[in-house]
Amino acid sequence: MPVSPASPAPELLAPAGSLAMMRNAFAFGADAVYAGQPRYSLRVRNNEFGSLERLGQAIAEAHGGGKLFYLVSNVLPHNAKVRTYLADMAPVVALRPDALIMADPGLIDLVREQWPEMPIHLSVQANTVNFAAVRFWRKLGVTRIILSRELSLDEVAEIRQECPDTELEVFVHGALCVAYSGRCLLSGYFNRRDSNQGTCTNSCRWDYKVKPAVEDASGDVTPAQKVWLLEEKERPGELMPVEEDEHGTYIMNSKDLRAVEHVQRLVDIGVDSLKIEGRTKSPYYVARAAQVYRRAIDDAVAGRPFDPRLLGELEGLANRGYTDGFYQRHHESEMQNYLRGHSESGRSLYVGDVIGWDAARGMAEVDVKNRFAVGDRLEVVHPSGNLDLVIERMENAAGEPLSVAPGNGHRVWIPLPRELPGALLARYL
């Protein structure tokens, strides 16, 4: 049922591992971003916010543009980090982030005592899956709950009905962990880099081969011998048994979450914030994802029907195949075909950033990220709106004609309208 045009729009919350990501997120429609310090959040690598100066600059820019900045502090700390936490956080809190995203009850208690006015959002790492838990955290002063990814849309709706006075946030896009809401031990097991301390090496996404434990002379496996072993590419000879119950096996990689087709239902439910995962991704990723989900939210609030072309626009992002996770437990075959068809029709690849415009030549300078060539059809992705074009000519710095931009590290010049510096380029596949 279409919603009333007066229905409130949920916040669109985007990841920021760098200033460039934050700026793209806001330019392409995000209302807020989340970022964290390497020591106290679960993203140590590809994180620019290790210094107070850079963090302060980001928060000031966000507030200057009328946007919100949430600081992730969701580490599950051992004693050493607990002892340093308050002293390290004092200058951070002074920068006035709009909320702290936290998971550990001990740290939450410390913050409530030290800074009682600081809003706290409960991280997905806390695994909140029912309304009783939401009420519990509300009593402790938590203002927003980021619900576990393991919930269905109906379960989210029930929590909303039972807890009308608490803000709710859900993930709608990005990587999914094979462990329960990200509490994974694989990385620590393989190379002693603890996922729960922010140093995950994404072990679930390595290259595994499945091998039978026992084969007969022909190489076949008899029904009585169906014991299977995993061998990771870089660890030959280290064979691990695959254990499976009635729900399946959880050691292999998950597809990525894409729930843009469920934005309408989430708006109807009254979810307060829709969240995109990916603090270690690229500025292109956050721009593209924010732009698509911004349009989906605006359409839902205005009562317009879902635009299936949005599915295809997300195919241009690096992904491991898409799933809508646990939101819808059983899919009709017609819906599956509908989703797949539109995903394949709009596939594209990120190929470059427009970084300048040469007035004398009437051409835009492009920092190349992936190969493209004269004759290719590109989509120009820009906050003012996207446009399609076919590359009719290309030049190098000296003005000499080129037929191919070979890949990352090259600069080329192509004809583009003057007003598009800062645009991102994607090649249709």
Coordinates of C-alpha atoms in Angstrom, one line a residue:
M1 CA 0.0 0.0 0.0
P2 CA 1.6 3.4 -1.0
V3 CA 2.5 5.6 1.9
S4 CA 1.1 9.1 2.4
P5 CA 3.3 11.9 1.0
A6 CA 3.4 13.2 4.6
S7 CA 5.1 10.1 5.9
P8 CA 8.5 10.9 7.5
A9 CA 11.6 10.0 5.6
P10 CA 14.1 7.7 7.4
E11 CA 17.7 9.0 7.7
L12 CA 20.0 7.7 5.1
L13 CA 23.3 6.7 6.9
A14 CA 26.4 6.1 4.9
P15 CA 29.9 4.8 5.8
A16 CA 33.0 7.1 5.9
G17 CA 36.5 5.7 6.1
S18 CA 37.9 8.9 4.8
L19 CA 37.1 12.6 4.2
A20 CA 36.6 11.8 0.5
M21 CA 34.0 9.2 1.3
M22 CA 32.2 11.5 3.7
R23 CA 32.1 14.3 1.1
N24 CA 30.8 11.9 -1.5
A25 CA 28.2 10.5 0.8
F26 CA 26.8 14.0 1.6
A27 CA 27.0 15.1 -2.0
F28 CA 25.0 12.1 -3.2
G29 CA 22.2 12.3 -0.7
A30 CA 23.2 10.9 2.7
D31 CA 21.8 12.6 5.8
A32 CA 24.5 11.3 8.1
V33 CA 27.8 9.3 8.1
Y34 CA 29.5 7.0 10.6
A35 CA 33.2 6.7 11.1
G36 CA 35.5 5.4 13.9
Q37 CA 38.9 5.7 15.3
P38 CA 41.1 2.6 14.6
R39 CA 41.7 1.8 18.2
Y40 CA 38.1 1.6 19.4
S41 CA 36.1 0.7 16.3
L42 CA 36.0 -2.5 14.2
R43 CA 37.8 -1.0 11.2
V44 CA 41.5 -0.6 11.6
R45 CA 42.6 -0.6 8.0
N46 CA 41.7 2.0 5.3
N47 CA 40.7 4.4 8.1
E48 CA 41.8 8.1 8.0
F49 CA 40.4 9.0 11.4
G50 CA 43.2 8.0 13.6
S51 CA 44.1 11.6 14.3
L52 CA 42.1 14.1 16.3
E53 CA 42.8 16.8 13.7
R54 CA 41.3 14.8 10.9
L55 CA 38.4 13.6 13.0
G56 CA 37.7 17.2 14.1
Q57 CA 37.8 18.4 10.5
A58 CA 35.3 15.8 9.4
I59 CA 32.8 16.5 12.2
A60 CA 33.1 20.3 11.6
E61 CA 32.5 19.8 7.9
A62 CA 29.5 17.6 8.5
H63 CA 27.9 20.1 10.9
G64 CA 28.7 23.0 8.7
G65 CA 26.6 21.3 6.0
G66 CA 23.7 20.6 8.3
K67 CA 24.6 16.9 8.4
L68 CA 25.2 14.4 11.2
F69 CA 28.4 12.6 12.2
Y70 CA 28.2 9.4 14.3
L71 CA 31.4 8.1 15.9
V72 CA 31.8 4.4 16.0
S73 CA 33.2 3.1 19.2
N74 CA 32.0 -0.5 19.0
V75 CA 35.1 -2.5 20.0
L76 CA 34.6 -5.5 22.3
P77 CA 37.5 -4.5 24.5
H78 CA 40.0 -6.4 26.6
N79 CA 41.2 -4.9 29.8
A80 CA 44.0 -2.8 28.3
K81 CA 41.5 -0.8 26.1
V82 CA 39.0 -0.4 29.0
R83 CA 41.8 1.3 31.1
T84 CA 42.6 3.8 28.4
Y85 CA 39.2 4.4 27.0
L86 CA 37.9 7.4 29.0
A87 CA 41.1 9.4 28.8
D88 CA 41.4 8.8 25.0
M89 CA 37.7 9.6 24.4
A90 CA 37.7 12.9 26.3
P91 CA 39.1 15.0 23.5
V92 CA 36.9 13.1 21.0
V93 CA 33.7 13.8 22.9
A94 CA 34.8 17.5 23.0
L95 CA 34.6 17.5 19.2
R96 CA 30.8 17.0 19.6
P97 CA 30.0 13.9 17.4
D98 CA 26.2 13.5 17.2
A99 CA 26.3 10.1 18.9
L100 CA 28.6 7.2 19.9
I101 CA 27.9 3.8 18.3
M102 CA 28.8 1.3 21.0
A103 CA 28.5 -2.4 21.7
D104 CA 30.2 -3.3 25.0
P105 CA 28.0 -2.8 28.1
G106 CA 31.0 -1.9 30.3
L107 CA 32.1 0.9 28.0
I108 CA 28.5 2.1 27.7
D109 CA 28.3 2.3 31.4
L110 CA 31.5 4.3 31.6
V111 CA 30.2 6.8 29.0
R112 CA 26.8 7.2 30.7
E113 CA 28.6 8.1 34.0
Q114 CA 31.3 10.4 32.4
W115 CA 29.2 12.1 29.7
P116 CA 25.5 11.6 30.6
E117 CA 24.3 13.9 27.8
M118 CA 26.2 12.0 25.0
P119 CA 23.7 10.1 22.8
I120 CA 24.5 6.4 22.4
H121 CA 23.5 4.2 19.5
L122 CA 23.7 0.4 20.2
S123 CA 25.9 -1.3 17.6
V124 CA 24.7 -4.3 15.5
Q125 CA 27.6 -6.1 17.4
A126 CA 25.3 -6.3 20.4
N127 CA 23.0 -8.7 18.5
T128 CA 19.6 -7.1 19.4
V129 CA 16.9 -9.4 18.0
N130 CA 13.8 -8.8 20.1
F131 CA 11.7 -6.0 21.7
A132 CA 12.6 -7.0 25.3
A133 CA 16.3 -6.3 24.6
V134 CA 15.4 -3.0 23.0
R135 CA 13.5 -2.0 26.2
F136 CA 16.5 -3.1 28.3
W137 CA 18.9 -0.9 26.5
R138 CA 16.4 2.0 26.5
K139 CA 16.4 1.8 30.3
L140 CA 20.2 2.2 30.3
G141 CA 19.9 5.4 28.3
V142 CA 20.6 4.1 24.8
T143 CA 18.6 6.3 22.3
R144 CA 18.9 4.2 19.1
I145 CA 19.2 0.5 18.5
I146 CA 20.9 -0.9 15.4
L147 CA 19.0 -4.1 14.9
S148 CA 20.7 -7.4 14.0
R149 CA 20.8 -8.3 10.4
E150 CA 19.2 -11.7 11.2
L151 CA 15.7 -10.2 11.5
S152 CA 12.9 -10.5 9.0
L153 CA 10.8 -7.5 8.0
D154 CA 7.9 -8.8 10.1
E155 CA 10.2 -9.0 13.1
V156 CA 11.4 -5.5 12.6
A157 CA 7.8 -4.3 12.4
E158 CA 6.9 -6.1 15.6
I159 CA 9.8 -4.5 17.5
R160 CA 8.7 -1.1 16.1
Q161 CA 5.1 -1.6 17.4
E162 CA 6.4 -2.8 20.8
C163 CA 9.0 0.0 21.2
P164 CA 7.5 3.2 19.7
D165 CA 9.7 5.5 21.8
T166 CA 13.1 4.1 20.7
E167 CA 14.9 4.9 17.4
L168 CA 15.6 1.9 15.2
E169 CA 18.2 1.5 12.6
V170 CA 18.7 -1.3 10.1
F171 CA 21.3 -2.2 7.4
V172 CA 20.1 -2.2 3.8
H173 CA 23.3 -2.6 1.8
G174 CA 26.8 -4.0 2.1
A175 CA 28.9 -7.0 3.1
L176 CA 27.3 -9.7 5.3
C177 CA 29.4 -11.7 7.8
V178 CA 29.0 -15.5 7.9
A179 CA 29.1 -15.2 11.7
Y180 CA 26.3 -13.9 13.9
S181 CA 26.1 -10.1 13.3
G182 CA 29.8 -10.0 12.7
R183 CA 31.1 -11.8 15.8
C184 CA 33.5 -14.0 13.8
L185 CA 36.5 -16.0 14.9
L186 CA 37.9 -17.2 11.5
S187 CA 40.4 -14.3 11.1
G188 CA 41.7 -14.8 14.6
Y189 CA 42.0 -18.6 14.0
F190 CA 43.9 -18.3 10.7
N191 CA 46.3 -15.5 11.4
R192 CA 45.7 -14.1 14.9
R193 CA 44.0 -10.9 13.7
D194 CA 40.9 -10.6 15.8
S195 CA 37.7 -9.5 13.9
N196 CA 36.3 -8.3 17.2
Q197 CA 39.2 -5.9 17.7
G198 CA 38.9 -4.4 14.3
T199 CA 41.5 -6.3 12.4
C200 CA 39.4 -8.8 10.3
T201 CA 41.2 -10.2 7.3
N202 CA 37.9 -11.4 5.7
S203 CA 38.9 -15.0 6.0
C204 CA 35.4 -16.1 5.0
R205 CA 36.1 -14.7 1.5
W206 CA 39.3 -16.5 0.7
D207 CA 39.6 -19.1 -2.0
Y208 CA 38.5 -22.4 -0.6
K209 CA 38.2 -25.8 -2.3
V210 CA 35.9 -28.6 -1.1
K211 CA 37.4 -32.1 -1.1
P212 CA 36.0 -35.5 -0.1
A213 CA 37.7 -37.1 2.8
V214 CA 37.5 -40.6 1.2
E215 CA 37.3 -41.5 -2.5
D216 CA 37.1 -44.8 -4.2
A217 CA 39.4 -45.8 -7.1
S218 CA 37.3 -43.9 -9.6
G219 CA 37.4 -40.7 -7.6
D220 CA 33.7 -41.0 -6.6
V221 CA 32.4 -40.7 -3.0
T222 CA 30.0 -43.3 -1.8
P223 CA 27.0 -42.2 0.3
A224 CA 28.5 -43.6 3.5
Q225 CA 31.7 -41.6 2.9
K226 CA 30.1 -38.1 2.6
V227 CA 32.7 -36.3 4.8
W228 CA 33.9 -33.1 3.1
L229 CA 37.0 -31.0 3.9
L230 CA 37.9 -27.4 3.1
E231 CA 41.4 -26.4 1.8
E232 CA 42.2 -22.7 1.6
K233 CA 44.3 -21.7 -1.4
E234 CA 47.3 -20.3 0.6
R235 CA 47.2 -23.2 3.1
P236 CA 47.7 -26.4 1.1
G237 CA 47.4 -29.6 3.2
E238 CA 45.5 -27.9 6.0
L239 CA 42.2 -29.7 5.6
M240 CA 39.2 -28.6 7.7
P241 CA 36.0 -30.6 8.1
V242 CA 32.8 -29.0 6.9
E243 CA 30.2 -29.4 9.6
E244 CA 26.6 -28.9 8.5
D245 CA 23.3 -29.0 10.4
E246 CA 19.7 -28.6 9.2
H247 CA 20.3 -24.9 8.6
G248 CA 23.3 -25.3 6.4
T249 CA 27.0 -24.5 6.7
Y250 CA 28.4 -21.2 7.8
I251 CA 32.1 -21.3 7.0
M252 CA 31.8 -20.1 3.4
N253 CA 31.4 -16.5 2.2
S254 CA 28.0 -14.8 2.1
K255 CA 26.6 -12.8 -0.7
D256 CA 26.3 -9.0 -0.1
L257 CA 23.2 -7.4 1.2
R258 CA 21.0 -5.4 -1.2
A259 CA 17.6 -4.5 0.2
V260 CA 16.7 -1.5 -1.9
E261 CA 13.5 -3.3 -3.0
H262 CA 12.4 -3.3 0.7
V263 CA 12.9 0.4 1.3
Q264 CA 9.1 1.0 0.9
R265 CA 8.3 -1.6 3.6
L266 CA 10.9 -0.2 6.0
V267 CA 9.4 3.3 5.5
D268 CA 5.9 1.9 6.2
I269 CA 7.2 0.2 9.3
G270 CA 8.7 3.5 10.6
V271 CA 12.4 2.6 10.8
D272 CA 14.3 5.7 11.7
S273 CA 17.6 5.1 9.8
L274 CA 18.6 3.0 6.8
K275 CA 22.3 2.1 6.9
I276 CA 24.9 1.3 4.2
E277 CA 27.8 -0.8 5.2
G278 CA 31.3 -0.3 3.8
R279 CA 33.8 2.0 5.7
T280 CA 36.7 0.3 3.9
K281 CA 35.2 0.7 0.4
S282 CA 35.9 3.4 -2.2
P283 CA 34.5 7.0 -2.5
Y284 CA 32.7 5.7 -5.7
Y285 CA 31.0 2.9 -3.7
V286 CA 29.5 5.3 -1.2
A287 CA 28.5 7.9 -3.9
R288 CA 26.7 5.3 -6.0
A289 CA 25.0 3.5 -3.0
A290 CA 23.9 6.8 -1.4
Q291 CA 22.5 8.1 -4.7
V292 CA 20.5 4.9 -5.3
Y293 CA 19.1 4.6 -1.7
R294 CA 18.3 8.4 -1.7
R295 CA 16.1 7.9 -4.7
A296 CA 14.5 4.8 -3.2
I297 CA 13.7 6.7 0.0
D298 CA 12.4 9.7 -1.8
D299 CA 10.2 7.6 -4.0
A300 CA 8.8 5.6 -1.0
V301 CA 8.0 8.8 1.0
A302 CA 6.3 10.4 -2.0
G303 CA 4.2 7.3 -2.7
R304 CA 5.8 6.5 -6.0
P305 CA 6.3 2.9 -7.0
F306 CA 9.7 1.2 -6.7
D307 CA 11.9 1.8 -9.7
P308 CA 13.5 -1.6 -10.7
R309 CA 16.3 0.2 -12.5
L310 CA 17.8 0.9 -9.1
L311 CA 18.7 -2.8 -8.8
G312 CA 20.9 -2.6 -11.9
E313 CA 22.6 0.6 -10.8
L314 CA 23.9 -1.2 -7.8
E315 CA 25.4 -4.0 -9.9
G316 CA 28.2 -1.6 -10.9
L317 CA 29.6 -1.8 -7.3
A318 CA 32.1 -4.5 -6.4
N319 CA 30.0 -7.3 -4.9
R320 CA 29.9 -11.1 -4.4
G321 CA 26.4 -11.5 -5.7
Y322 CA 23.5 -10.0 -3.9
T323 CA 20.9 -11.2 -1.4
D324 CA 18.3 -9.5 0.6
G325 CA 19.5 -11.4 3.6
F326 CA 16.9 -12.4 6.2
Y327 CA 14.4 -9.7 5.4
Q328 CA 12.2 -12.0 3.3
R329 CA 12.4 -15.7 4.3
H330 CA 10.8 -17.1 1.2
H331 CA 10.9 -15.7 -2.3
E332 CA 8.5 -16.3 -5.1
S333 CA 10.1 -17.5 -8.3
E334 CA 8.6 -14.6 -10.2
M335 CA 10.1 -12.1 -7.9
Q336 CA 13.5 -13.7 -8.1
N337 CA 13.5 -13.5 -11.9
Y338 CA 12.2 -10.0 -11.8
L339 CA 15.1 -8.9 -9.6
R340 CA 17.8 -10.8 -11.6
G341 CA 16.6 -9.4 -14.9
H342 CA 16.8 -5.8 -13.9
S343 CA 20.2 -6.4 -12.2
E344 CA 21.8 -7.7 -15.3
S345 CA 20.4 -5.0 -17.6
G346 CA 22.2 -2.1 -16.0
R347 CA 25.6 -3.6 -15.1
S348 CA 28.5 -1.2 -15.1
L349 CA 32.1 -0.8 -13.9
Y350 CA 33.7 2.1 -12.2
V351 CA 36.3 3.5 -14.5
G352 CA 37.4 7.0 -13.4
D353 CA 37.0 10.3 -11.6
V354 CA 36.6 13.7 -13.3
I355 CA 39.2 15.8 -11.6
G356 CA 39.4 18.9 -13.7
W357 CA 38.3 20.8 -16.8
D358 CA 40.6 22.3 -19.5
A359 CA 38.9 25.4 -20.8
A360 CA 41.3 25.8 -23.7
R361 CA 40.6 22.2 -25.0
G362 CA 37.0 22.0 -23.8
M363 CA 37.8 18.6 -22.3
A364 CA 37.6 17.1 -18.8
E365 CA 40.6 15.5 -17.1
V366 CA 39.9 12.0 -15.9
D367 CA 41.9 10.0 -13.3
V368 CA 41.5 6.5 -14.7
K369 CA 40.6 3.6 -12.3
N370 CA 39.8 0.9 -14.8
R371 CA 40.1 0.4 -18.5
F372 CA 37.8 2.1 -21.0
A373 CA 38.1 3.0 -24.7
V374 CA 36.7 5.2 -27.5
G375 CA 33.3 3.9 -28.4
D376 CA 32.4 2.8 -24.9
R377 CA 29.1 4.0 -23.4
L378 CA 29.7 5.6 -20.0
E379 CA 27.4 6.8 -17.3
V380 CA 28.5 10.1 -15.7
V381 CA 27.5 9.9 -12.0
H382 CA 27.1 13.4 -10.5
P383 CA 25.1 14.9 -7.5
S384 CA 23.2 17.1 -10.0
G385 CA 22.0 14.0 -11.9
N386 CA 23.4 11.3 -14.1
L387 CA 23.8 11.2 -17.9
D388 CA 24.9 8.7 -20.5
L389 CA 27.4 9.4 -23.3
V390 CA 29.5 7.5 -25.8
I391 CA 33.2 8.4 -25.9
E392 CA 33.9 9.8 -29.3
R393 CA 37.5 10.9 -28.7
M394 CA 40.1 10.8 -26.0
E395 CA 43.5 12.6 -25.6
N396 CA 46.6 12.5 -23.5
A397 CA 48.2 15.5 -21.7
A398 CA 49.9 16.6 -24.9
G399 CA 46.6 16.6 -26.8
E400 CA 47.5 13.5 -28.8
P401 CA 44.6 11.1 -29.7
L402 CA 44.2 7.9 -27.7
S403 CA 42.0 5.0 -28.3
V404 CA 42.2 3.3 -24.9
A405 CA 42.6 4.4 -21.3
P406 CA 44.5 1.3 -20.1
G407 CA 43.8 1.4 -16.3
N408 CA 44.7 2.8 -12.9
G409 CA 47.4 5.4 -12.7
H410 CA 46.7 7.0 -16.1
R411 CA 45.2 10.5 -16.9
V412 CA 43.2 11.1 -20.0
W413 CA 41.0 13.9 -21.4
I414 CA 37.5 13.4 -22.8
P415 CA 34.8 15.8 -24.0
L416 CA 32.4 16.5 -21.1
P417 CA 30.2 19.4 -20.1
R418 CA 32.1 22.1 -18.1
E419 CA 29.9 21.8 -15.0
L420 CA 30.8 18.2 -14.2
P421 CA 34.2 18.2 -12.3
G422 CA 33.9 15.8 -9.4
A423 CA 31.8 13.4 -11.4
L424 CA 32.4 9.7 -11.3
L425 CA 32.5 7.6 -14.5
A426 CA 31.1 4.1 -15.0
R427 CA 31.3 2.0 -18.1
Y428 CA 28.3 -0.1 -19.1
L429 CA 29.1 -3.8 -19.6

